[in-house]
C-alpha positions as a Markdown table, in Angstrom:
| # | Residue | x | y | z |
|---|---|---|---|---|
| 1 | Met | -59.6 | -26.2 | -24.5 |
| 2 | Thr | -61.1 | -23.6 | -27.5 |
| 3 | Ile | -60.2 | -21.3 | -24.7 |
| 4 | Ala | -56.7 | -22.0 | -24.1 |
| 5 | Ile | -55.7 | -21.8 | -28.3 |
| 6 | Leu | -57.3 | -18.3 | -28.1 |
| 7 | Ile | -55.1 | -17.4 | -25.9 |
| 8 | Val | -51.9 | -19.4 | -27.3 |
| 9 | Ile | -53.1 | -17.2 | -30.7 |
| 10 | Cys | -53.4 | -14.3 | -29.2 |
| 11 | Ser | -50.2 | -14.0 | -27.4 |
| 12 | Leu | -48.4 | -15.0 | -30.4 |
| 13 | Leu | -49.7 | -12.0 | -32.3 |
| 14 | Leu | -49.2 | -9.6 | -29.7 |
| 15 | Phe | -45.9 | -10.9 | -29.9 |
| 16 | Ala | -45.4 | -10.7 | -33.8 |
| 17 | Tyr | -46.8 | -6.7 | -33.1 |
| 18 | Ile | -43.3 | -6.2 | -30.7 |
| 19 | Phe | -41.0 | -7.7 | -33.5 |
| 20 | Asp | -42.1 | -5.0 | -35.5 |
| 21 | Leu | -42.7 | -2.5 | -33.0 |
| 22 | Thr | -38.8 | -2.9 | -31.8 |
| 23 | Ala | -37.7 | -4.4 | -35.5 |
| 24 | Ser | -36.6 | -0.1 | -36.5 |
| 25 | Arg | -34.4 | -0.5 | -33.2 |
| 26 | Thr | -32.5 | -4.0 | -32.3 |
| 27 | Arg | -32.5 | -3.9 | -36.4 |
| 28 | Ile | -33.8 | -8.2 | -36.3 |
| 29 | Pro | -35.7 | -8.1 | -39.0 |
| 30 | Ser | -38.9 | -9.8 | -37.6 |
| 31 | Val | -39.8 | -12.2 | -39.4 |
| 32 | Ile | -36.4 | -14.7 | -38.0 |
| 33 | Leu | -37.9 | -13.5 | -34.4 |
| 34 | Leu | -41.7 | -15.3 | -36.1 |
| 35 | Leu | -39.9 | -18.2 | -37.2 |
| 36 | Ile | -38.0 | -18.4 | -33.3 |
| 37 | Leu | -41.1 | -18.2 | -31.7 |
| 38 | Gly | -42.8 | -20.8 | -33.8 |
| 39 | Trp | -40.1 | -23.3 | -33.5 |
| 40 | Ala | -39.9 | -22.9 | -29.9 |
| 41 | Leu | -44.1 | -23.3 | -29.7 |
| 42 | Arg | -43.8 | -26.6 | -31.4 |
| 43 | Gln | -40.4 | -27.5 | -28.8 |
| 44 | Gln | -43.2 | -26.4 | -26.1 |
| 45 | Thr | -46.0 | -28.2 | -27.2 |
| 46 | Asn | -43.7 | -31.5 | -27.9 |
| 47 | Met | -42.8 | -32.3 | -24.5 |
| 48 | Leu | -46.0 | -31.7 | -22.8 |
| 49 | Glu | -47.0 | -34.1 | -25.7 |
| 50 | Ser | -49.9 | -32.0 | -26.8 |
| 51 | Phe | -52.4 | -32.9 | -29.9 |
| 52 | Ile | -51.6 | -31.2 | -32.5 |
| 53 | Pro | -53.8 | -31.6 | -35.7 |
| 54 | Asp | -51.7 | -31.4 | -39.1 |
| 55 | Leu | -50.6 | -28.0 | -39.7 |
| 56 | Ala | -49.0 | -28.2 | -42.7 |
| 57 | Lys | -52.2 | -27.8 | -45.4 |
| 58 | Leu | -52.1 | -24.5 | -43.9 |
| 59 | Leu | -48.8 | -23.0 | -44.8 |
| 60 | Pro | -49.7 | -22.8 | -49.1 |
| 61 | Ile | -52.5 | -21.0 | -47.9 |
| 62 | Leu | -51.6 | -18.9 | -45.9 |
| 63 | Gly | -48.4 | -18.1 | -48.4 |
| 64 | Thr | -50.3 | -17.2 | -51.2 |
| 65 | Leu | -52.5 | -15.0 | -49.2 |
| 66 | Gly | -49.4 | -12.9 | -47.6 |
| 67 | Leu | -48.0 | -12.5 | -50.6 |
| 68 | Ile | -51.5 | -11.4 | -52.6 |
| 69 | Leu | -51.3 | -8.6 | -49.7 |
| 70 | Ile | -47.7 | -8.5 | -49.1 |
| 71 | Val | -47.4 | -7.2 | -53.0 |
| 72 | Leu | -50.7 | -5.5 | -52.5 |
| 73 | Asp | -49.7 | -3.4 | -49.5 |
| 74 | Gly | -47.1 | -2.3 | -50.9 |
| 75 | Thr | -47.4 | -1.1 | -54.4 |
| 76 | Leu | -50.5 | 0.9 | -53.1 |
| 77 | Glu | -47.4 | 2.9 | -51.3 |
| 78 | Leu | -45.3 | 3.4 | -54.7 |
| 79 | Glu | -45.7 | 6.8 | -57.1 |
| 80 | Leu | -45.2 | 6.6 | -60.0 |
| 81 | Asn | -44.2 | 9.7 | -62.4 |
| 82 | Asn | -42.1 | 10.7 | -64.7 |
| 83 | Ser | -39.1 | 11.1 | -62.5 |
| 84 | Lys | -39.9 | 7.4 | -61.4 |
| 85 | Lys | -38.5 | 6.7 | -64.5 |
| 86 | Asn | -34.3 | 5.8 | -63.5 |
| 87 | Leu | -36.1 | 3.7 | -60.6 |
| 88 | Ile | -38.7 | 1.6 | -63.0 |
| 89 | Ala | -35.5 | 0.9 | -64.6 |
| 90 | Arg | -33.4 | -0.3 | -62.3 |
| 91 | Ser | -35.9 | -2.1 | -60.2 |
| 92 | Val | -36.3 | -4.3 | -63.6 |
| 93 | Phe | -33.1 | -4.5 | -64.2 |
| 94 | Ala | -31.9 | -5.6 | -60.6 |
| 95 | Ser | -34.6 | -8.2 | -60.3 |
| 96 | Leu | -34.8 | -9.9 | -63.3 |
| 97 | Val | -31.2 | -10.7 | -64.4 |
| 98 | Pro | -30.0 | -12.4 | -61.2 |
| 99 | Ile | -32.8 | -14.2 | -60.4 |
| 100 | Leu | -31.6 | -15.7 | -64.9 |
| 101 | Leu | -28.2 | -15.4 | -63.9 |
| 102 | Leu | -28.7 | -16.9 | -60.5 |
| 103 | Ser | -31.4 | -20.5 | -61.6 |
| 104 | Phe | -29.3 | -21.1 | -64.1 |
| 105 | Leu | -25.5 | -21.4 | -62.2 |
| 106 | Leu | -27.6 | -23.8 | -60.6 |
| 107 | Ala | -29.4 | -25.5 | -62.7 |
| 108 | Phe | -25.7 | -26.3 | -64.3 |
| 109 | Ala | -24.3 | -27.7 | -60.8 |
| 110 | Phe | -27.3 | -29.4 | -60.6 |
| 111 | Ile | -26.7 | -31.1 | -63.9 |
| 112 | Tyr | -23.1 | -31.1 | -63.1 |
| 113 | Phe | -24.0 | -33.4 | -60.0 |
| 114 | Ile | -27.1 | -35.3 | -61.3 |
| 115 | Pro | -26.4 | -36.9 | -64.4 |
| 116 | Gly | -29.4 | -37.5 | -66.6 |
| 117 | Leu | -30.9 | -34.3 | -65.0 |
| 118 | Ser | -32.5 | -32.0 | -68.3 |
| 119 | Leu | -32.2 | -28.7 | -68.2 |
| 120 | Thr | -36.2 | -27.7 | -67.7 |
| 121 | Asp | -35.9 | -30.6 | -64.7 |
| 122 | Ala | -33.1 | -28.5 | -62.9 |
| 123 | Leu | -34.2 | -24.9 | -63.6 |
| 124 | Thr | -37.9 | -26.3 | -62.2 |
| 125 | Asn | -35.4 | -26.8 | -59.0 |
| 126 | Ala | -33.7 | -23.9 | -58.9 |
| 127 | Leu | -36.0 | -21.3 | -59.9 |
| 128 | Pro | -37.3 | -21.1 | -55.8 |
| 129 | Phe | -33.9 | -20.1 | -54.3 |
| 130 | Ser | -33.5 | -17.4 | -56.5 |
| 131 | Val | -36.3 | -15.1 | -55.8 |
| 132 | Ile | -36.1 | -12.7 | -53.7 |
| 133 | Ser | -39.1 | -12.1 | -51.3 |
| 134 | Ser | -41.0 | -9.7 | -51.2 |
| 135 | Ala | -42.9 | -10.7 | -48.1 |
| 136 | Ile | -39.1 | -10.5 | -46.0 |
| 137 | Ala | -37.9 | -7.4 | -48.4 |
| 138 | Ile | -40.6 | -5.0 | -47.5 |
| 139 | Pro | -41.3 | -4.4 | -44.5 |
| 140 | Ser | -37.2 | -4.9 | -43.3 |
| 141 | Ala | -36.7 | -1.8 | -45.7 |
| 142 | Arg | -39.1 | 0.1 | -44.0 |
| 143 | His | -36.2 | 2.5 | -41.6 |
| 144 | Leu | -34.3 | 3.3 | -44.9 |
| 145 | Ser | -34.3 | 6.2 | -45.9 |
| 146 | Thr | -37.7 | 7.0 | -48.8 |
| 147 | Ala | -35.6 | 6.2 | -52.1 |
| 148 | Asn | -33.8 | 3.0 | -51.1 |
| 149 | Arg | -37.6 | 1.6 | -49.4 |
| 150 | Glu | -39.1 | 2.3 | -52.6 |
| 151 | Phe | -36.1 | 0.6 | -54.6 |
| 152 | Ile | -36.5 | -2.6 | -52.6 |
| 153 | Thr | -40.6 | -1.9 | -53.1 |
| 154 | Tyr | -40.0 | -2.0 | -56.2 |
| 155 | Glu | -37.6 | -4.9 | -56.5 |
| 156 | Ser | -38.3 | -7.3 | -54.7 |
| 157 | Ser | -42.2 | -7.0 | -55.8 |
| 158 | Leu | -41.7 | -7.9 | -59.6 |
| 159 | Ser | -39.1 | -10.3 | -58.5 |
| 160 | Asp | -41.9 | -12.2 | -57.3 |
| 161 | Ile | -43.7 | -11.5 | -60.7 |
| 162 | Phe | -40.7 | -13.0 | -62.6 |
| 163 | Gly | -40.3 | -15.6 | -60.7 |
| 164 | Val | -43.7 | -16.8 | -61.0 |
| 165 | Ile | -43.6 | -16.1 | -64.5 |
| 166 | Leu | -40.8 | -17.8 | -65.1 |
| 167 | Phe | -42.1 | -20.9 | -62.8 |
| 168 | Asn | -44.4 | -21.6 | -64.3 |
| 169 | Phe | -43.5 | -20.7 | -68.2 |
| 170 | Ile | -40.0 | -23.6 | -67.3 |
| 171 | Ala | -41.8 | -25.9 | -65.2 |
| 172 | Leu | -45.9 | -25.9 | -67.5 |
| 173 | Asn | -43.5 | -25.8 | -71.0 |
| 174 | Gln | -40.7 | -27.2 | -73.2 |
| 175 | Leu | -38.0 | -24.6 | -73.4 |
| 176 | Asn | -37.2 | -26.3 | -76.6 |
| 177 | Gln | -41.0 | -26.0 | -78.0 |
| 178 | Ser | -41.3 | -22.0 | -79.9 |
| 179 | Thr | -45.1 | -22.4 | -79.0 |
| 180 | Ser | -44.2 | -21.6 | -75.3 |
| 181 | Phe | -42.6 | -18.3 | -75.8 |
| 182 | Leu | -46.2 | -17.4 | -77.9 |
| 183 | Gln | -47.8 | -18.9 | -75.8 |
| 184 | Ser | -46.4 | -17.5 | -72.7 |
| 185 | Gly | -46.8 | -13.6 | -74.5 |
| 186 | Leu | -50.5 | -13.7 | -75.2 |
| 187 | Gln | -50.7 | -14.4 | -71.4 |
| 188 | Leu | -48.8 | -11.7 | -70.2 |
| 189 | Leu | -50.9 | -9.4 | -72.7 |
| 190 | Ile | -54.3 | -11.3 | -71.3 |
| 191 | Met | -53.5 | -10.9 | -68.0 |
| 192 | Ile | -52.5 | -6.9 | -68.7 |
| 193 | Ala | -55.7 | -6.0 | -69.9 |
| 194 | Val | -58.0 | -7.9 | -67.5 |
| 195 | Ser | -55.9 | -6.1 | -65.2 |
| 196 | Phe | -57.1 | -3.0 | -66.4 |
| 197 | Leu | -60.3 | -3.7 | -66.8 |
| 198 | Ala | -60.8 | -5.3 | -63.6 |
| 199 | Thr | -58.6 | -2.2 | -61.8 |
| 200 | Val | -61.2 | 0.2 | -63.0 |
| 201 | Leu | -64.0 | -2.1 | -62.2 |
| 202 | Leu | -63.0 | -2.5 | -58.7 |
| 203 | Ala | -62.1 | 1.1 | -58.8 |
| 204 | Phe | -65.4 | 2.3 | -59.8 |
| 205 | Leu | -67.4 | 0.1 | -57.0 |
| 206 | Leu | -64.8 | 1.3 | -53.6 |
| 207 | Gly | -65.9 | 5.0 | -55.1 |
| 208 | Arg | -69.5 | 4.2 | -55.1 |
| 209 | Ile | -70.3 | 2.2 | -52.6 |
| 210 | Asp | -71.9 | 3.8 | -49.7 |
| 211 | His | -72.5 | 0.9 | -47.7 |
| 212 | Lys | -70.7 | 0.5 | -44.0 |
| 213 | Ile | -69.2 | -2.8 | -45.4 |
| 214 | Lys | -67.4 | -2.2 | -48.3 |
| 215 | Phe | -63.3 | -2.9 | -48.4 |
| 216 | Ile | -64.1 | -6.4 | -48.0 |
| 217 | Pro | -65.8 | -7.4 | -51.0 |
| 218 | Ile | -63.0 | -5.2 | -52.7 |
| 219 | Ile | -60.6 | -7.4 | -51.6 |
| 220 | Leu | -62.6 | -10.7 | -51.9 |
| 221 | Leu | -62.3 | -9.9 | -55.3 |
| 222 | Val | -59.3 | -8.8 | -55.6 |
| 223 | Leu | -58.7 | -12.3 | -54.1 |
| 224 | Leu | -60.9 | -13.9 | -57.1 |
| 225 | Ile | -59.5 | -12.5 | -59.7 |
| 226 | Tyr | -56.4 | -13.9 | -58.8 |
| 227 | Ser | -57.5 | -16.9 | -57.7 |
| 228 | Val | -59.5 | -17.5 | -61.3 |
| 229 | Ala | -56.2 | -16.0 | -63.1 |
| 230 | Lys | -53.7 | -19.0 | -61.5 |
| 231 | Leu | -56.5 | -21.4 | -62.6 |
| 232 | Tyr | -55.5 | -20.7 | -66.2 |
| 233 | His | -52.0 | -20.1 | -65.3 |
| 234 | Leu | -52.2 | -16.6 | -65.5 |
| 235 | Pro | -49.6 | -14.5 | -64.0 |
| 236 | Ala | -52.0 | -13.9 | -61.4 |
| 237 | Leu | -49.3 | -10.7 | -59.8 |
| 238 | Ile | -49.6 | -8.6 | -62.0 |
| 239 | Phe | -52.8 | -7.8 | -61.1 |
| 240 | Ile | -52.0 | -7.0 | -58.1 |
| 241 | Leu | -49.1 | -4.6 | -59.5 |
| 242 | Ile | -51.5 | -2.8 | -61.4 |
| 243 | Phe | -54.1 | -2.6 | -59.5 |
| 244 | Gly | -52.1 | -1.7 | -56.0 |
| 245 | Val | -50.0 | 1.3 | -58.2 |
| 246 | Ile | -53.1 | 2.3 | -60.0 |
| 247 | Leu | -55.1 | 2.8 | -56.1 |
| 248 | Gly | -51.7 | 4.4 | -55.4 |
| 249 | Asn | -51.4 | 7.5 | -57.9 |
| 250 | Ile | -55.3 | 8.4 | -58.5 |
| 251 | Asp | -54.5 | 11.8 | -58.4 |
| 252 | Glu | -51.6 | 11.5 | -61.2 |
| 253 | Leu | -54.2 | 9.7 | -63.7 |
| 254 | Lys | -56.4 | 13.3 | -63.4 |
| 255 | Lys | -55.7 | 14.1 | -67.4 |
| 256 | Phe | -57.5 | 11.7 | -68.0 |
| 257 | Arg | -61.2 | 12.6 | -68.7 |
| 258 | Trp | -62.6 | 9.3 | -68.4 |
| 259 | Met | -61.2 | 9.1 | -64.7 |
| 260 | Asn | -63.3 | 11.9 | -63.8 |
| 261 | Lys | -65.8 | 9.3 | -63.6 |
| 262 | Leu | -64.9 | 7.6 | -60.6 |
| 263 | Asn | -66.0 | 10.4 | -58.1 |
| 264 | Leu | -62.0 | 11.0 | -58.0 |
| 265 | Tyr | -62.7 | 13.2 | -54.6 |
| 266 | Ser | -64.9 | 9.9 | -53.2 |
| 267 | Leu | -61.8 | 7.8 | -54.2 |
| 268 | Asn | -59.0 | 9.5 | -52.7 |
| 269 | Thr | -60.7 | 8.8 | -49.7 |
| 270 | Glu | -61.7 | 5.7 | -49.6 |
| 271 | Val | -58.0 | 4.6 | -51.3 |
| 272 | Ile | -56.6 | 5.9 | -47.4 |
| 273 | Lys | -59.0 | 3.9 | -45.4 |
| 274 | Phe | -58.2 | 1.0 | -47.8 |
| 275 | Lys | -54.2 | 1.5 | -47.5 |
| 276 | Glu | -54.6 | 1.5 | -44.0 |
| 277 | Ile | -57.3 | -1.9 | -43.4 |
| 278 | Thr | -54.9 | -3.8 | -46.0 |
| 279 | Gly | -51.7 | -3.2 | -44.5 |
| 280 | Glu | -53.4 | -4.2 | -41.3 |
| 281 | Ala | -54.9 | -7.7 | -43.0 |
| 282 | Thr | -51.1 | -8.0 | -44.2 |
| 283 | Phe | -49.3 | -8.0 | -40.7 |
| 284 | Leu | -52.4 | -10.6 | -39.6 |
| 285 | Ile | -51.3 | -13.0 | -42.6 |
| 286 | Arg | -48.0 | -12.3 | -42.8 |
| 287 | Ala | -47.6 | -13.7 | -38.5 |
| 288 | Leu | -49.6 | -16.1 | -39.3 |
| 289 | Phe | -47.7 | -17.5 | -42.2 |
| 290 | Phe | -44.0 | -17.7 | -40.4 |
| 291 | Leu | -45.1 | -18.7 | -37.0 |
| 292 | Leu | -46.7 | -21.3 | -38.8 |
| 293 | Phe | -43.4 | -21.5 | -40.8 |
| 294 | Gly | -41.5 | -22.3 | -37.6 |
| 295 | Phe | -44.1 | -24.3 | -36.1 |
| 296 | Leu | -43.5 | -26.6 | -38.7 |
| 297 | Ile | -39.5 | -26.6 | -38.2 |
| 298 | Glu | -37.3 | -30.2 | -37.2 |
| 299 | Thr | -34.5 | -29.7 | -35.8 |
| 300 | Ser | -33.1 | -31.8 | -37.6 |
| 301 | Glu | -33.4 | -30.4 | -40.7 |
| 302 | Leu | -32.3 | -27.2 | -39.7 |
| 303 | Leu | -29.0 | -29.3 | -38.7 |
| 304 | Asn | -29.0 | -30.8 | -42.0 |
| 305 | Thr | -25.0 | -31.2 | -42.9 |
| 306 | Asp | -25.6 | -33.1 | -46.3 |
| 307 | Thr | -27.8 | -29.6 | -47.3 |
| 308 | Leu | -25.5 | -27.0 | -45.1 |
| 309 | Val | -22.8 | -26.5 | -48.0 |
| 310 | Trp | -25.3 | -26.2 | -50.7 |
| 311 | Ala | -27.1 | -23.6 | -49.2 |
| 312 | Leu | -23.9 | -21.6 | -48.2 |
| 313 | Gly | -23.2 | -21.5 | -51.8 |
| 314 | Ile | -26.5 | -20.3 | -53.1 |
| 315 | Val | -26.8 | -17.6 | -50.9 |
| 316 | Val | -23.2 | -16.7 | -51.4 |
| 317 | Thr | -23.3 | -16.4 | -54.9 |
| 318 | Ala | -26.4 | -14.8 | -55.1 |
| 319 | Leu | -25.0 | -12.1 | -52.8 |
| 320 | Ile | -22.3 | -11.9 | -55.4 |
| 321 | Ile | -24.2 | -11.9 | -58.2 |
| 322 | Arg | -26.3 | -8.7 | -56.4 |
| 323 | Ala | -23.1 | -6.7 | -55.8 |
| 324 | Val | -21.8 | -6.6 | -59.7 |
| 325 | Ile | -25.3 | -6.5 | -60.7 |
| 326 | Phe | -25.5 | -3.5 | -58.4 |
| 327 | Lys | -22.5 | -1.6 | -59.4 |
| 328 | Leu | -23.9 | -1.8 | -63.3 |
| 329 | Ala | -26.4 | -0.2 | -62.5 |
| 330 | Lys | -25.3 | 2.4 | -60.1 |
| 331 | Ile | -27.3 | 1.3 | -57.1 |
| 332 | Glu | -25.7 | 2.5 | -52.9 |
| 333 | Leu | -24.2 | -0.9 | -52.5 |
| 334 | Phe | -24.8 | -1.0 | -48.6 |
| 335 | Pro | -27.9 | -1.6 | -47.0 |
| 336 | Met | -28.8 | -2.8 | -50.1 |
| 337 | Leu | -26.9 | -5.5 | -50.5 |
| 338 | Phe | -28.1 | -7.9 | -47.6 |
| 339 | Ile | -31.2 | -7.1 | -48.2 |
| 340 | Ala | -33.1 | -9.8 | -50.2 |
| 341 | Pro | -34.1 | -12.3 | -48.0 |
| 342 | Arg | -35.5 | -15.7 | -49.4 |
| 343 | Gly | -39.4 | -16.4 | -47.7 |
| 344 | Leu | -42.7 | -17.0 | -48.1 |
| 345 | Ile | -42.7 | -16.9 | -52.3 |
| 346 | Asn | -39.4 | -19.3 | -52.6 |
| 347 | Ile | -41.7 | -21.7 | -49.7 |
| 348 | Leu | -45.0 | -21.4 | -52.2 |
| 349 | Leu | -42.4 | -22.8 | -55.8 |
| 350 | Phe | -40.8 | -25.1 | -53.4 |
| 351 | Leu | -44.5 | -26.3 | -52.8 |
| 352 | Ser | -45.5 | -26.4 | -56.5 |
| 353 | Ile | -42.8 | -28.6 | -58.0 |
| 354 | Val | -44.1 | -31.4 | -59.3 |
| 355 | Pro | -43.0 | -34.9 | -57.4 |
| 356 | Ala | -41.8 | -36.0 | -61.0 |
| 357 | Gln | -39.9 | -32.8 | -61.5 |
| 358 | Asn | -38.7 | -33.1 | -58.2 |
| 359 | Ile | -34.8 | -33.9 | -57.1 |
| 360 | Pro | -33.6 | -35.6 | -54.2 |
| 361 | Leu | -31.4 | -32.6 | -52.9 |
| 362 | Val | -34.0 | -30.1 | -52.8 |
| 363 | Asn | -35.7 | -30.1 | -50.4 |
| 364 | Lys | -37.0 | -29.0 | -47.2 |
| 365 | Ser | -34.1 | -28.7 | -45.6 |
| 366 | Leu | -31.8 | -26.7 | -48.4 |
| 367 | Met | -34.6 | -24.7 | -48.7 |
| 368 | Leu | -35.5 | -24.0 | -44.7 |
| 369 | Gln | -31.4 | -22.9 | -44.8 |
| 370 | Val | -31.2 | -20.6 | -47.2 |
| 371 | Ile | -34.3 | -18.6 | -45.5 |
| 372 | Leu | -32.5 | -18.5 | -42.1 |
| 373 | Leu | -29.0 | -18.0 | -44.0 |
| 374 | Ser | -30.2 | -14.9 | -46.0 |
| 375 | Ala | -32.2 | -14.0 | -43.1 |
| 376 | Ala | -29.5 | -14.0 | -41.1 |
| 377 | Val | -27.2 | -12.0 | -43.9 |
| 378 | Leu | -29.8 | -9.4 | -43.6 |
| 379 | Met | -30.3 | -9.0 | -40.0 |
| 380 | Phe | -26.6 | -8.8 | -39.4 |
| 381 | Gly | -26.3 | -6.6 | -42.5 |
| 382 | Leu | -28.3 | -3.8 | -41.3 |
| 383 | Ile | -27.4 | -3.9 | -37.6 |
| 384 | Phe | -23.6 | -3.6 | -38.8 |
| 385 | Thr | -24.7 | -1.4 | -41.8 |
| 386 | Lys | -24.2 | 2.4 | -39.5 |
| 387 | Lys | -27.1 | 5.3 | -40.1 |
| 388 | Asn | -26.5 | 7.6 | -42.9 |
| 389 | Lys | -27.7 | 10.7 | -43.2 |
| 390 | Ala | -29.9 | 9.5 | -46.0 |
| 391 | Glu | -31.9 | 7.2 | -43.0 |
| 392 | Ile | -32.1 | 10.3 | -40.7 |
| 393 | Thr | -33.1 | 13.4 | -43.3 |
| 394 | Asp | -35.2 | 10.4 | -45.6 |
| 395 | Glu | -33.4 | 12.7 | -48.3 |
| 396 | Lys | -31.4 | 10.4 | -49.7 |
| 397 | Val | -31.2 | 8.9 | -53.4 |
| 398 | Ile | -30.1 | 5.5 | -55.0 |
| 399 | Thr | -28.1 | 7.6 | -57.4 |
| 400 | Thr | -27.1 | 11.3 | -57.9 |
| 401 | Thr | -29.0 | 11.2 | -60.6 |
| 402 | Asp | -32.4 | 10.5 | -59.0 |
| 403 | Glu | -34.5 | 13.2 | -57.5 |
| 404 | Pro | -35.7 | 12.1 | -53.9 |
| 405 | Ala | -38.6 | 10.2 | -54.0 |
| 406 | Thr | -42.2 | 10.9 | -51.4 |
| 407 | Ile | -44.1 | 7.7 | -50.5 |
| 408 | Gln | -46.2 | 8.5 | -47.8 |
């Protein structure tokens, strides 16, 4: 039995690797294929009447690990300098405003159809559908032009962060309490301060440790700091963002004298190795998460007609809002419009809704349908968007006012 399980797991992960390799040619996001593969495995085990333990409890664990590693992997590739000011400003605008608009529109729809529902509970149930999943968006943008890929990384990572911050604020506080705003602002400032201190410490350790095992302890410390911050309801993803951006831009920090104490030459070498290990760990956890999620899909949940209309409405509304925001911010519309998938972060937020606040309409069927529909939009958008010169020369920018960006 043990050998059979090992064979199945290794085979599934090798298929995941093949899906990742062929994604650039097929334009089919590997996530869709992983979900189908996981679902097909479930049907096979049902036919064979095999005993399968309850794996649902593993989903939040793999999801949290995946979220941390995906955001870290994406931010390590970002270049931060004066030429990126416009890009960052557009990314903040394009990530935050759609979350707010879609959340309030969906919340008011919930209130209209469910009399007596409070605004707090309505927003708590709406927010999980309003956030872009960086777990799907970042890998899907890998084959776009450099500038577009960089924008998607910033936008989706910031969307995750804003989504988590807003969800924690709304779910844990009352909107009509002025102290809630002060408390959230204080938590944000504390997290930023802790993030900078922890980043300097981890960078020092990364550059100074000469033992053959150095990257696993660093990753474990990152996970530990994130977990402790979450325990105290702090916006922990900010730490991941700051840590990744600073490590990925060590050369830009040479002008600060205190940075010379970190042995920058040695640190640069170690950061390159750290990026490689983080990238491989990200692939492994992401593949396991979506395989498991696909395995846990019930066909009846997928075909639930009661929630299908809501799912279509959410996806279409999200696309309309995204198109308007992109026009206002003068961001390239195609194929960027379609890269707004729902996935890992949405599942985590959905699972975080306490039973007392959860409404019957917001269930696993609705979340699953929204994820699959948004992934289908992403897939067909990438397939039917013709390759332009930017993707061939890798030199196109998001707008004519930005300078070309270089990630790798």
